[in-house]
CSV table of C-alpha atoms in Angstrom, one decimal:
chain,number,residue,atom,x,y,z
A,1,GLY,CA,-108.4,-13.0,-9.2
A,2,THR,CA,-104.8,-12.4,-8.3
A,3,LYS,CA,-103.9,-16.0,-7.8
A,4,SER,CA,-105.2,-17.0,-11.2
A,5,ILE,CA,-103.1,-14.2,-12.9
A,6,ILE,CA,-100.0,-15.4,-11.1
A,7,ARG,CA,-100.7,-19.1,-12.1
A,8,GLY,CA,-101.5,-18.2,-15.6
A,9,GLY,CA,-104.1,-20.1,-17.6
A,10,ASN,CA,-107.2,-18.8,-19.3
A,11,ASN,CA,-107.5,-15.8,-16.9
A,12,MET,CA,-104.0,-14.5,-17.7
A,13,PRO,CA,-104.5,-11.0,-19.2
A,14,TYR,CA,-101.3,-11.0,-21.2
A,15,GLN,CA,-100.3,-13.9,-23.5
A,16,LEU,CA,-97.2,-14.6,-25.5
A,17,PRO,CA,-98.2,-14.0,-29.1
A,18,GLU,CA,-97.4,-16.6,-31.7
A,19,LEU,CA,-94.8,-15.8,-34.3
A,20,PRO,CA,-96.2,-14.7,-37.6
A,21,TYR,CA,-93.9,-17.2,-39.4
A,22,ALA,CA,-92.1,-20.5,-38.7
A,23,TYR,CA,-89.1,-20.5,-36.4
A,24,ASP,CA,-86.7,-21.1,-39.3
A,25,ALA,CA,-88.4,-18.7,-41.7
A,26,LEU,CA,-85.8,-15.9,-41.2
A,27,GLU,CA,-82.8,-18.1,-42.0
A,28,PRO,CA,-80.0,-17.5,-42.9
A,29,HIS,CA,-80.1,-14.0,-41.4
A,30,TYR,CA,-81.7,-15.0,-38.1
A,31,ASP,CA,-81.1,-18.5,-37.0
A,32,GLU,CA,-83.8,-20.9,-35.8
A,33,ALA,CA,-82.1,-21.7,-32.5
A,34,THR,CA,-82.0,-18.0,-31.5
A,35,VAL,CA,-85.5,-17.3,-32.6
A,36,ARG,CA,-86.8,-20.2,-30.5
A,37,LEU,CA,-84.9,-19.1,-27.4
A,38,HIS,CA,-85.7,-15.4,-27.9
A,39,HIS,CA,-89.4,-15.9,-28.4
A,40,ASP,CA,-90.2,-19.0,-26.2
A,41,ILE,CA,-87.9,-18.1,-23.3
A,42,HIS,CA,-87.0,-14.5,-23.2
A,43,HIS,CA,-90.2,-12.9,-24.6
A,44,LYS,CA,-92.3,-15.2,-22.4
A,45,GLY,CA,-90.3,-14.1,-19.4
A,46,TYR,CA,-91.4,-10.5,-20.0
A,47,VAL,CA,-95.0,-11.6,-20.4
A,48,ASP,CA,-94.8,-13.5,-17.1
A,49,GLY,CA,-93.1,-10.6,-15.4
A,50,LEU,CA,-95.7,-8.2,-16.6
A,51,ASN,CA,-98.5,-10.4,-15.3
A,52,ASN,CA,-96.8,-10.8,-12.0
A,53,ALA,CA,-96.3,-7.0,-11.6
A,54,GLU,CA,-99.9,-6.4,-12.4
A,55,ALA,CA,-100.9,-9.0,-9.8
A,56,LYS,CA,-98.7,-7.6,-7.1
A,57,LEU,CA,-100.0,-4.1,-7.6
A,58,ALA,CA,-103.6,-5.4,-7.5
A,59,GLU,CA,-102.7,-7.2,-4.3
A,60,ALA,CA,-101.2,-4.0,-2.9
A,61,ARG,CA,-104.4,-2.1,-3.7
A,62,GLU,CA,-106.5,-4.7,-2.0
A,63,LYS,CA,-104.4,-4.7,1.1
A,64,GLY,CA,-103.7,-1.0,1.1
A,65,ASP,CA,-100.0,-1.8,1.5
A,66,PHE,CA,-97.8,0.1,-0.9
A,67,GLY,CA,-94.5,-0.6,0.8
A,68,LEU,CA,-93.0,-2.2,-2.3
A,69,VAL,CA,-94.8,0.1,-4.8
A,70,LYS,CA,-91.4,1.4,-6.2
A,71,HIS,CA,-90.2,-2.1,-7.0
A,72,TRP,CA,-93.4,-3.2,-8.6
A,73,GLU,CA,-93.8,0.0,-10.7
A,74,ARG,CA,-90.3,-0.6,-12.0
A,75,GLU,CA,-91.2,-4.2,-12.8
A,76,LEU,CA,-94.4,-3.0,-14.6
A,77,ALA,CA,-92.4,-0.6,-16.8
A,78,PHE,CA,-89.5,-3.0,-17.5
A,79,HIS,CA,-91.6,-6.1,-18.3
A,80,GLY,CA,-94.5,-4.2,-19.9
A,81,SER,CA,-92.1,-2.4,-22.3
A,82,GLY,CA,-90.2,-5.6,-22.9
A,83,HIS,CA,-93.4,-7.3,-24.0
A,84,LEU,CA,-94.5,-4.4,-26.2
A,85,LEU,CA,-91.1,-4.1,-27.9
A,86,HIS,CA,-90.7,-7.8,-28.5
A,87,THR,CA,-94.2,-8.0,-30.0
A,88,LEU,CA,-93.3,-5.2,-32.4
A,89,PHE,CA,-89.9,-6.7,-33.1
A,90,TRP,CA,-91.4,-10.0,-34.4
A,91,THR,CA,-94.0,-8.4,-36.7
A,92,ASN,CA,-91.4,-5.9,-37.9
A,93,MET,CA,-89.6,-8.8,-39.6
A,94,THR,CA,-90.6,-11.0,-42.5
A,95,PRO,CA,-88.9,-13.7,-44.6
A,96,ASP,CA,-89.4,-11.5,-47.7
A,97,GLY,CA,-88.1,-8.3,-46.0
A,98,GLY,CA,-85.6,-5.7,-46.8
A,99,GLY,CA,-85.5,-3.0,-49.4
A,100,THR,CA,-86.8,0.4,-48.8
A,101,PRO,CA,-90.2,1.7,-47.7
A,102,ALA,CA,-92.7,3.0,-50.2
A,103,GLY,CA,-95.6,5.4,-49.9
A,104,ALA,CA,-96.1,7.8,-47.0
A,105,LEU,CA,-93.5,6.3,-44.7
A,106,GLY,CA,-90.8,6.4,-47.3
A,107,GLU,CA,-91.6,10.0,-48.1
A,108,ARG,CA,-91.7,11.0,-44.5
A,109,ILE,CA,-88.3,9.3,-43.8
A,110,SER,CA,-86.8,11.4,-46.6
A,111,GLN,CA,-88.4,14.5,-45.3
A,112,ASP,CA,-87.3,14.1,-41.7
A,113,PHE,CA,-83.9,12.5,-42.2
A,114,GLY,CA,-82.8,13.9,-45.6
A,115,SER,CA,-82.7,10.6,-47.3
A,116,PHE,CA,-83.3,6.9,-46.7
A,117,GLU,CA,-79.6,6.3,-46.6
A,118,ALA,CA,-79.1,9.0,-44.0
A,119,PHE,CA,-81.9,7.4,-41.9
A,120,LYS,CA,-80.4,3.9,-42.2
A,121,LYS,CA,-77.0,5.1,-41.2
A,122,GLN,CA,-78.3,6.9,-38.1
A,123,PHE,CA,-80.6,4.0,-37.1
A,124,SER,CA,-77.7,1.5,-37.4
A,125,ALA,CA,-75.3,3.8,-35.5
A,126,ALA,CA,-77.9,4.3,-32.8
A,127,ALA,CA,-78.5,0.5,-32.5
A,128,VAL,CA,-74.8,-0.3,-32.3
A,129,ALA,CA,-74.1,2.4,-29.8
A,130,VAL,CA,-76.8,1.5,-27.2
A,131,GLU,CA,-75.1,1.3,-23.9
A,132,GLY,CA,-75.5,-2.2,-22.4
A,133,SER,CA,-78.8,-3.8,-23.4
A,134,GLY,CA,-81.5,-2.2,-25.4
A,135,TRP,CA,-83.1,-1.3,-28.7
A,136,ALA,CA,-83.1,1.2,-31.5
A,137,VAL,CA,-86.6,2.4,-32.3
A,138,LEU,CA,-88.1,4.5,-35.2
A,139,VAL,CA,-91.0,6.4,-33.7
A,140,TRP,CA,-93.6,8.9,-34.8
A,141,ASN,CA,-94.0,11.7,-32.3
A,142,PRO,CA,-97.5,13.1,-32.7
A,143,GLU,CA,-96.8,16.2,-30.6
A,144,PHE,CA,-93.7,17.1,-32.7
A,145,LYS,CA,-95.3,15.8,-35.9
A,146,LYS,CA,-92.1,14.1,-37.0
A,147,LEU,CA,-90.2,10.8,-37.1
A,148,GLU,CA,-87.5,10.3,-34.5
A,149,ILE,CA,-84.9,7.6,-33.9
A,150,LEU,CA,-84.6,6.7,-30.2
A,151,GLN,CA,-82.4,4.4,-28.2
A,152,ALA,CA,-84.0,2.4,-25.5
A,153,GLU,CA,-81.7,1.2,-22.7
A,154,LYS,CA,-83.1,-2.0,-21.1
A,155,HIS,CA,-86.7,-1.6,-22.5
A,156,GLN,CA,-88.1,1.5,-21.0
A,157,ASN,CA,-85.3,4.1,-20.5
A,158,LEU,CA,-84.7,7.1,-22.8
A,159,THR,CA,-88.1,7.2,-24.4
A,160,GLN,CA,-90.2,10.3,-25.4
A,161,TRP,CA,-93.6,10.4,-23.8
A,162,GLY,CA,-96.3,9.9,-26.4
A,163,ALA,CA,-94.0,8.5,-29.1
A,164,VAL,CA,-95.5,5.7,-31.2
A,165,PRO,CA,-93.0,2.9,-32.0
A,166,LEU,CA,-93.0,1.9,-35.7
A,167,LEU,CA,-89.9,-0.2,-36.2
A,168,THR,CA,-87.4,-1.7,-33.8
A,169,VAL,CA,-84.3,-3.8,-33.6
A,170,ASP,CA,-83.3,-5.7,-30.4
A,171,VAL,CA,-79.7,-5.3,-29.5
A,172,TRP,CA,-79.8,-7.2,-26.2
A,173,GLU,CA,-77.1,-9.9,-26.5
A,174,HIS,CA,-79.7,-12.7,-26.2
A,175,ALA,CA,-81.1,-11.4,-29.5
A,176,TYR,CA,-78.1,-12.3,-31.6
A,177,TYR,CA,-75.3,-13.9,-29.5
A,178,LEU,CA,-75.6,-17.5,-30.7
A,179,LYS,CA,-75.0,-16.6,-34.3
A,180,TYR,CA,-73.1,-13.3,-34.1
A,181,GLN,CA,-71.4,-13.6,-30.8
A,182,ASN,CA,-70.3,-10.1,-29.7
A,183,LYS,CA,-70.6,-8.6,-33.3
A,184,ARG,CA,-73.6,-6.4,-32.7
A,185,ALA,CA,-72.9,-4.3,-35.8
A,186,ALA,CA,-73.0,-7.5,-38.0
A,187,TRP,CA,-76.4,-8.4,-36.5
A,188,VAL,CA,-77.8,-4.9,-37.1
A,189,GLU,CA,-76.5,-4.9,-40.7
A,190,THR,CA,-78.1,-8.3,-41.5
A,191,TRP,CA,-81.3,-7.4,-39.8
A,192,TRP,CA,-82.1,-4.9,-42.5
A,193,ASN,CA,-82.6,-7.8,-44.9
A,194,LEU,CA,-85.6,-8.9,-42.7
A,195,VAL,CA,-87.4,-5.5,-42.2
A,196,ASN,CA,-91.1,-5.7,-42.9
A,197,TRP,CA,-91.7,-2.2,-44.4
A,198,ALA,CA,-95.4,-3.0,-45.0
A,199,ASP,CA,-95.9,-3.5,-41.3
A,200,ALA,CA,-93.9,-0.3,-40.4
A,201,SER,CA,-95.9,1.6,-43.0
A,202,GLN,CA,-99.2,0.4,-41.7
A,203,ARG,CA,-98.2,1.5,-38.2
A,204,PHE,CA,-97.1,4.9,-39.4
A,205,GLU,CA,-100.3,5.6,-41.4
A,206,LYS,CA,-102.4,4.7,-38.3
A,207,ALA,CA,-100.2,6.8,-35.9
A,208,ALA,CA,-100.0,9.8,-38.2
A,209,LYS,CA,-103.7,10.2,-38.9
């Protein structure tokens, strides 16, 4: 029921996923202290917020009272998108990352952006230029049949409906401030050393079928 969702426990529909590596595995590019805070506190906050929004909307349906529906729909979008993007963010990185993508994704990046270097420059520029807090996201748009680079302000603004996220970098300050302070560009540049192209490629092949 609603109360069990709010309290958490075994009935909670959304759970914080475990990291696919140790907290210190991304050193020296991504420091252990930030990874712990980012995953255990910030990401968990979005999971909790998503569960709470779902519970409040269920409660509204039960009572037939939608006076706060605008607020809880916003919370659903914000926390739900935060949970989804963070889950992608963790799997998009690996201790043995970096380099360039091979196979179908590499070919498609060259086709849609002209070259890998052109793609990398646009992606980095988009990440650094995000206004306030947000993300840069490589997506596959199945309607347009092409790869796009999108900015996401907060977690949910500026998307394209139907776009499938493949690769993302978090440029909220909580993602990098302990090590990189206000040097967002330095964080984005070092993040390329962690990119898990195998994960992004797998997502692309599934999305582009």
